[in-house]
Amino acid sequence: MNLDGGASVGLAHQGQILWPPGRNLTNVLVVYDREYPDPAQLKQSWERFQKGSRPAPDKSVFFD
């Protein structure tokens, strides 16, 4: 992930996009805090990922 401040930069806060990125993003950094906690579904998904649950890629998309 490159944090160079180029076309990859975007900023959203409280559901509003304050600075739209100049291109589609494949990775993002998301910060949650006590006032704005992470959604339960996201937390459950992260816990499954940490335990080794990984989605299988669609081979028709990634492998021609």
MMTF fields as JSON, N, C-alpha, C and O atoms, coordinates in Angstrom:
{
  "mmtfVersion": "1.0.0",
  "mmtfProducer": "UNKNOWN",
  "numBonds": 255,
  "numAtoms": 256,
  "numGroups": 64,
  "numChains": 1,
  "numModels": 1,
  "chainsPerModel": [1],
  "groupsPerChain": [64],
  "chainIdList": ["A"],
  "bondAtomList": [4, 2, 8, 6, 12, 10, 16, 14, 20, 18, 24, 22, 28, 26, 32, 30, 36, 34, 40, 38, 44, 42, 48, 46, 52, 50, 56, 54, 60, 58, 64, 62, 68, 66, 72, 70, 76, 74, 80, 78, 84, 82, 88, 86, 92, 90, 96, 94, 100, 98, 104, 102, 108, 106, 112, 110, 116, 114, 120, 118, 124, 122, 128, 126, 132, 130, 136, 134, 140, 138, 144, 142, 148, 146, 152, 150, 156, 154, 160, 158, 164, 162, 168, 166, 172, 170, 176, 174, 180, 178, 184, 182, 188, 186, 192, 190, 196, 194, 200, 198, 204, 202, 208, 206, 212, 210, 216, 214, 220, 218, 224, 222, 228, 226, 232, 230, 236, 234, 240, 238, 244, 242, 248, 246, 252, 250],
  "bondOrderList": [1, 1, 1, 1, 1, 1, 1, 1, 1, 1, 1, 1, 1, 1, 1, 1, 1, 1, 1, 1, 1, 1, 1, 1, 1, 1, 1, 1, 1, 1, 1, 1, 1, 1, 1, 1, 1, 1, 1, 1, 1, 1, 1, 1, 1, 1, 1, 1, 1, 1, 1, 1, 1, 1, 1, 1, 1, 1, 1, 1, 1, 1, 1],
  "groupList": [{"groupName": "MET", "atomNameList": ["N", "CA", "C", "O"], "elementList": ["N", "C", "C", "O"], "formalChargeList": [0, 0, 0, 0], "bondAtomList": [1, 0, 2, 1, 3, 2], "bondOrderList": [1, 1, 2], "singleLetterCode": "M", "chemCompType": "L-PEPTIDE LINKING"}, {"groupName": "ASN", "atomNameList": ["N", "CA", "C", "O"], "elementList": ["N", "C", "C", "O"], "formalChargeList": [0, 0, 0, 0], "bondAtomList": [1, 0, 2, 1, 3, 2], "bondOrderList": [1, 1, 2], "singleLetterCode": "N", "chemCompType": "L-PEPTIDE LINKING"}, {"groupName": "LEU", "atomNameList": ["N", "CA", "C", "O"], "elementList": ["N", "C", "C", "O"], "formalChargeList": [0, 0, 0, 0], "bondAtomList": [1, 0, 2, 1, 3, 2], "bondOrderList": [1, 1, 2], "singleLetterCode": "L", "chemCompType": "L-PEPTIDE LINKING"}, {"groupName": "ASP", "atomNameList": ["N", "CA", "C", "O"], "elementList": ["N", "C", "C", "O"], "formalChargeList": [0, 0, 0, 0], "bondAtomList": [1, 0, 2, 1, 3, 2], "bondOrderList": [1, 1, 2], "singleLetterCode": "D", "chemCompType": "L-PEPTIDE LINKING"}, {"groupName": "GLY", "atomNameList": ["N", "CA", "C", "O"], "elementList": ["N", "C", "C", "O"], "formalChargeList": [0, 0, 0, 0], "bondAtomList": [1, 0, 2, 1, 3, 2], "bondOrderList": [1, 1, 2], "singleLetterCode": "G", "chemCompType": "PEPTIDE LINKING"}, {"groupName": "ALA", "atomNameList": ["N", "CA", "C", "O"], "elementList": ["N", "C", "C", "O"], "formalChargeList": [0, 0, 0, 0], "bondAtomList": [1, 0, 2, 1, 3, 2], "bondOrderList": [1, 1, 2], "singleLetterCode": "A", "chemCompType": "L-PEPTIDE LINKING"}, {"groupName": "SER", "atomNameList": ["N", "CA", "C", "O"], "elementList": ["N", "C", "C", "O"], "formalChargeList": [0, 0, 0, 0], "bondAtomList": [1, 0, 2, 1, 3, 2], "bondOrderList": [1, 1, 2], "singleLetterCode": "S", "chemCompType": "L-PEPTIDE LINKING"}, {"groupName": "VAL", "atomNameList": ["N", "CA", "C", "O"], "elementList": ["N", "C", "C", "O"], "formalChargeList": [0, 0, 0, 0], "bondAtomList": [1, 0, 2, 1, 3, 2], "bondOrderList": [1, 1, 2], "singleLetterCode": "V", "chemCompType": "L-PEPTIDE LINKING"}, {"groupName": "HIS", "atomNameList": ["N", "CA", "C", "O"], "elementList": ["N", "C", "C", "O"], "formalChargeList": [0, 0, 0, 0], "bondAtomList": [1, 0, 2, 1, 3, 2], "bondOrderList": [1, 1, 2], "singleLetterCode": "H", "chemCompType": "L-PEPTIDE LINKING"}, {"groupName": "GLN", "atomNameList": ["N", "CA", "C", "O"], "elementList": ["N", "C", "C", "O"], "formalChargeList": [0, 0, 0, 0], "bondAtomList": [1, 0, 2, 1, 3, 2], "bondOrderList": [1, 1, 2], "singleLetterCode": "Q", "chemCompType": "L-PEPTIDE LINKING"}, {"groupName": "ILE", "atomNameList": ["N", "CA", "C", "O"], "elementList": ["N", "C", "C", "O"], "formalChargeList": [0, 0, 0, 0], "bondAtomList": [1, 0, 2, 1, 3, 2], "bondOrderList": [1, 1, 2], "singleLetterCode": "I", "chemCompType": "L-PEPTIDE LINKING"}, {"groupName": "TRP", "atomNameList": ["N", "CA", "C", "O"], "elementList": ["N", "C", "C", "O"], "formalChargeList": [0, 0, 0, 0], "bondAtomList": [1, 0, 2, 1, 3, 2], "bondOrderList": [1, 1, 2], "singleLetterCode": "W", "chemCompType": "L-PEPTIDE LINKING"}, {"groupName": "PRO", "atomNameList": ["N", "CA", "C", "O"], "elementList": ["N", "C", "C", "O"], "formalChargeList": [0, 0, 0, 0], "bondAtomList": [1, 0, 2, 1, 3, 2], "bondOrderList": [1, 1, 2], "singleLetterCode": "P", "chemCompType": "L-PEPTIDE LINKING"}, {"groupName": "ARG", "atomNameList": ["N", "CA", "C", "O"], "elementList": ["N", "C", "C", "O"], "formalChargeList": [0, 0, 0, 0], "bondAtomList": [1, 0, 2, 1, 3, 2], "bondOrderList": [1, 1, 2], "singleLetterCode": "R", "chemCompType": "L-PEPTIDE LINKING"}, {"groupName": "THR", "atomNameList": ["N", "CA", "C", "O"], "elementList": ["N", "C", "C", "O"], "formalChargeList": [0, 0, 0, 0], "bondAtomList": [1, 0, 2, 1, 3, 2], "bondOrderList": [1, 1, 2], "singleLetterCode": "T", "chemCompType": "L-PEPTIDE LINKING"}, {"groupName": "TYR", "atomNameList": ["N", "CA", "C", "O"], "elementList": ["N", "C", "C", "O"], "formalChargeList": [0, 0, 0, 0], "bondAtomList": [1, 0, 2, 1, 3, 2], "bondOrderList": [1, 1, 2], "singleLetterCode": "Y", "chemCompType": "L-PEPTIDE LINKING"}, {"groupName": "GLU", "atomNameList": ["N", "CA", "C", "O"], "elementList": ["N", "C", "C", "O"], "formalChargeList": [0, 0, 0, 0], "bondAtomList": [1, 0, 2, 1, 3, 2], "bondOrderList": [1, 1, 2], "singleLetterCode": "E", "chemCompType": "L-PEPTIDE LINKING"}, {"groupName": "LYS", "atomNameList": ["N", "CA", "C", "O"], "elementList": ["N", "C", "C", "O"], "formalChargeList": [0, 0, 0, 0], "bondAtomList": [1, 0, 2, 1, 3, 2], "bondOrderList": [1, 1, 2], "singleLetterCode": "K", "chemCompType": "L-PEPTIDE LINKING"}, {"groupName": "PHE", "atomNameList": ["N", "CA", "C", "O"], "elementList": ["N", "C", "C", "O"], "formalChargeList": [0, 0, 0, 0], "bondAtomList": [1, 0, 2, 1, 3, 2], "bondOrderList": [1, 1, 2], "singleLetterCode": "F", "chemCompType": "L-PEPTIDE LINKING"}],
  "groupTypeList": [0, 1, 2, 3, 4, 4, 5, 6, 7, 4, 2, 5, 8, 9, 4, 9, 10, 2, 11, 12, 12, 4, 13, 1, 2, 14, 1, 7, 2, 7, 7, 15, 3, 13, 16, 15, 12, 3, 12, 5, 9, 2, 17, 9, 6, 11, 16, 13, 18, 9, 17, 4, 6, 13, 12, 5, 12, 3, 17, 6, 7, 18, 18, 3],
  "groupIdList": [1, 2, 3, 4, 5, 6, 7, 8, 9, 10, 11, 12, 13, 14, 15, 16, 17, 18, 19, 20, 21, 22, 23, 24, 25, 26, 27, 28, 29, 30, 31, 32, 33, 34, 35, 36, 37, 38, 39, 40, 41, 42, 43, 44, 45, 46, 47, 48, 49, 50, 51, 52, 53, 54, 55, 56, 57, 58, 59, 60, 61, 62, 63, 64],
  "secStructList": [7, 7, 7, 1, 1, 1, 6, 6, 7, 7, 3, 3, 3, 6, 6, 3, 3, 3, 3, 7, 7, 1, 1, 7, 7, 1, 7, 7, 7, 7, 7, 7, 7, 1, 1, 1, 7, 7, 7, 2, 2, 2, 2, 2, 2, 2, 2, 2, 2, 2, 6, 6, 7, 7, 7, 7, 7, 7, 2, 2, 2, 2, 7, 7],
  "xCoordList": [0.854, 0.0, 0.905, 1.795, 0.67, 1.487, 0.742, -0.383, 1.348, 0.733, 1.423, 1.781, 1.603, 2.355, 1.538, 2.099, 0.242, -0.586, -0.987, -1.419, -0.86, -1.228, -2.709, -3.556, -3.012, -4.397, -5.072, -6.289, -4.296, -4.85, -5.468, -6.056, -5.352, -5.82, -7.32, -7.845, -7.986, -9.404, -9.669, -8.939, -10.689, -10.994, -12.504, -13.214, -12.976, -14.4, -14.507, -13.642, -15.568, -15.793, -17.284, -18.011, -17.735, -19.143, -20.071, -21.105, -19.687, -20.531, -20.483, -21.218, -19.641, -19.526, -18.127, -17.134, -18.059, -16.764, -16.3, -16.909, -15.209, -14.683, -13.686, -13.576, -12.962, -11.982, -12.054, -11.524, -12.687, -12.812, -11.467, -10.728, -11.142, -9.896, -9.964, -11.047, -8.809, -8.745, -8.879, -8.878, -8.995, -9.146, -9.819, -9.973, -10.224, -10.798, -9.709, -8.573, -10.052, -9.08, -9.261, -10.387, -8.153, -8.208, -7.921, -8.258, -7.311, -7.0, -7.392, -7.293, -7.833, -8.159, -7.712, -7.597, -7.465, -7.245, -8.502, -8.956, -9.056, -10.263, -9.943, -9.376, -10.306, -10.035, -11.37, -12.217, -11.539, -12.709, -12.238, -11.093, -13.106, -12.768, -13.964, -14.962, -13.88, -14.976, -16.259, -17.355, -16.128, -17.317, -17.956, -19.178, -17.13, -17.598, -17.001, -16.034, -17.566, -17.004, -17.264, -18.149, -16.456, -16.618, -17.93, -18.377, -18.545, -19.775, -19.51, -18.434, -20.466, -20.312, -19.959, -19.135, -20.569, -20.304, -18.846, -18.237, -18.288, -16.889, -15.984, -15.016, -16.29, -15.488, -15.532, -14.5, -16.698, -16.822, -16.038, -15.378, -16.108, -15.373, -13.872, -13.157, -13.387, -11.96, -11.539, -10.464, -12.352, -12.015, -11.939, -11.046, -12.856, -12.798, -11.54, -10.895, -11.193, -9.987, -8.74, -7.855, -8.668, -7.525, -7.398, -6.3, -8.521, -8.515, -8.256, -8.272, -8.013, -7.653, -8.726, -8.479, -9.892, -10.952, -10.619, -10.556, -10.408, -10.069, -11.016, -11.24, -11.568, -12.425, -11.575, -10.447, -12.106, -11.408, -11.648, -12.786, -10.599, -10.805, -11.574, -11.469, -12.344, -13.071, -12.05, -11.561, -11.73, -10.68, -11.003, -10.089, -12.274, -12.627, -12.253, -12.082, -12.127, -11.778, -10.261, -9.725, -9.569, -8.151, -7.237, -6.082, -7.739, -6.902, -7.552, -8.552, -7.001, -7.569, -7.146, -7.53],
  "yCoordList": [-1.162, 0.0, 1.231, 1.36, 2.112, 3.308, 4.5, 4.792, 5.172, 6.342, 7.621, 8.479, 7.734, 8.852, 10.122, 11.169, 10.054, 11.248, 11.56, 12.678, 10.616, 10.841, 10.564, 10.902, 9.947, 9.674, 8.669, 8.495, 8.015, 7.013, 7.621, 6.894, 8.895, 9.524, 9.777, 10.296, 9.401, 9.69, 9.841, 9.277, 10.584, 10.776, 10.807, 11.56, 9.977, 9.962, 10.077, 9.597, 10.712, 10.878, 10.926, 11.69, 10.106, 10.048, 9.875, 10.535, 8.977, 8.641, 9.62, 9.447, 10.636, 11.593, 11.514, 11.431, 11.541, 11.564, 13.014, 13.856, 13.287, 14.643, 14.918, 16.045, 13.883, 14.009, 12.723, 11.704, 12.732, 11.502, 11.117, 11.991, 9.827, 9.395, 9.611, 9.662, 9.737, 9.968, 8.711, 8.781, 7.558, 6.291, 5.301, 5.579, 4.135, 3.097, 2.541, 2.349, 2.285, 1.797, 0.309, -0.182, -0.405, -1.832, -2.09, -3.158, -1.145, -1.26, 0.044, 1.123, -0.075, 1.117, 0.91, -0.223, 1.992, 1.978, 2.549, 3.632, 1.829, 2.273, 2.373, 1.45, 3.496, 3.711, 3.827, 4.646, 2.999, 3.064, 3.461, 3.192, 4.098, 4.423, 4.153, 3.591, 4.535, 4.245, 4.969, 4.448, 6.149, 6.898, 6.306, 6.334, 5.772, 5.153, 3.753, 3.544, 2.788, 1.431, 0.701, 1.059, -0.331, -1.118, -1.896, -2.295, -2.114, -2.904, -4.343, -4.883, -4.953, -6.321, -7.3, -8.193, -7.145, -8.051, -7.955, -8.97, -6.763, -6.591, -7.258, -7.925, -7.084, -7.699, -9.222, -9.877, -9.79, -11.246, -11.736, -12.773, -11.003, -11.376, -11.356, -12.256, -10.336, -10.239, -11.395, -11.961, -11.754, -12.866, -14.18, -14.989, -14.404, -15.616, -15.621, -16.658, -14.478, -14.357, -14.688, -15.398, -14.185, -14.442, -15.917, -16.406, -16.618, -18.06, -18.917, -20.145, -18.287, -19.049, -19.147, -19.72, -18.617, -18.653, -17.653, -16.449, -18.149, -17.284, -17.582, -18.745, -16.549, -16.801, -17.297, -16.842, -18.212, -18.724, -17.774, -17.371, -17.411, -16.519, -17.218, -18.43, -16.433, -16.945, -17.133, -16.153, -18.369, -18.656, -18.116, -17.839, -17.96, -17.413, -15.94, -15.425, -15.272, -13.858, -13.669, -12.818, -14.459, -14.251, -15.084, -14.718, -16.191, -17.094, -17.35, -18.063, -16.782, -16.987, -18.315, -18.655],
  "zCoordList": [0.0, 0.0, 0.0, 0.84, -0.933, -1.07, -0.48, -0.886, 0.455, 1.082, 0.608, 1.414, -0.695, -1.263, -1.448, -1.771, -1.253, -1.391, -2.817, -3.099, -3.715, -5.115, -5.359, -4.532, -6.495, -6.884, -5.953, -6.008, -5.104, -4.198, -2.94, -2.139, -2.753, -1.52, -1.577, -2.562, -0.509, -0.338, 1.141, 1.956, 1.509, 2.92, 3.105, 2.438, 4.019, 4.384, 5.894, 6.627, 6.349, 7.787, 8.042, 7.406, 8.976, 9.375, 8.177, 8.077, 7.271, 6.14, 4.974, 4.002, 5.047, 3.953, 3.348, 4.07, 2.031, 1.353, 1.303, 0.644, 2.015, 2.077, 0.961, 0.478, 0.557, -0.521, -1.326, -0.883, -2.487, -3.273, -3.895, -4.349, -3.923, -4.558, -6.065, -6.648, -6.68, -8.109, -8.947, -10.176, -8.294, -9.006, -8.061, -6.872, -8.595, -7.746, -6.839, -7.273, -5.59, -4.617, -4.376, -4.296, -4.262, -3.951, -2.482, -1.971, -1.798, -0.369, 0.314, -0.27, 1.54, 2.321, 3.762, 4.23, 4.447, 5.889, 6.526, 6.156, 7.469, 8.151, 9.633, 10.217, 10.237, 11.655, 12.376, 12.02, 13.384, 14.255, 15.64, 16.005, 16.419, 17.797, 18.694, 18.242, 19.927, 20.869, 20.487, 20.695, 19.938, 19.548, 18.294, 18.143, 17.398, 16.156, 16.063, 15.331, 16.797, 16.794, 15.474, 14.697, 15.259, 14.04, 14.082, 15.158, 12.93, 12.877, 13.324, 13.066, 13.979, 14.483, 13.364, 13.565, 12.192, 11.078, 10.632, 10.294, 10.627, 10.266, 11.29, 10.925, 12.55, 13.611, 13.498, 13.644, 13.244, 13.1, 11.886, 11.949, 10.795, 9.594, 9.847, 9.405, 10.554, 10.871, 11.773, 11.577, 12.746, 13.634, 12.859, 13.11, 11.928, 11.094, 10.232, 10.079, 9.674, 8.855, 9.678, 9.201, 10.894, 11.764, 12.132, 12.396, 12.148, 12.471, 11.244, 11.337, 10.081, 8.893, 7.832, 6.77, 8.076, 7.072, 5.975, 6.224, 4.765, 3.636, 2.478, 2.144, 1.871, 0.704, -0.459, -0.646, -1.225, -2.403, -3.57, -3.808, -4.3, -5.445, -6.556, -6.741, -7.284, -8.44, -9.563, -10.125, -9.887, -10.859, -12.238, -13.013, -12.566, -13.874, -13.986, -15.091, -12.867, -12.874, -12.838, -13.548, -12.013, -11.788, -12.677, -12.894, -13.187, -13.975, -15.323, -15.405, -16.366, -17.707, -18.281, -19.4]
}
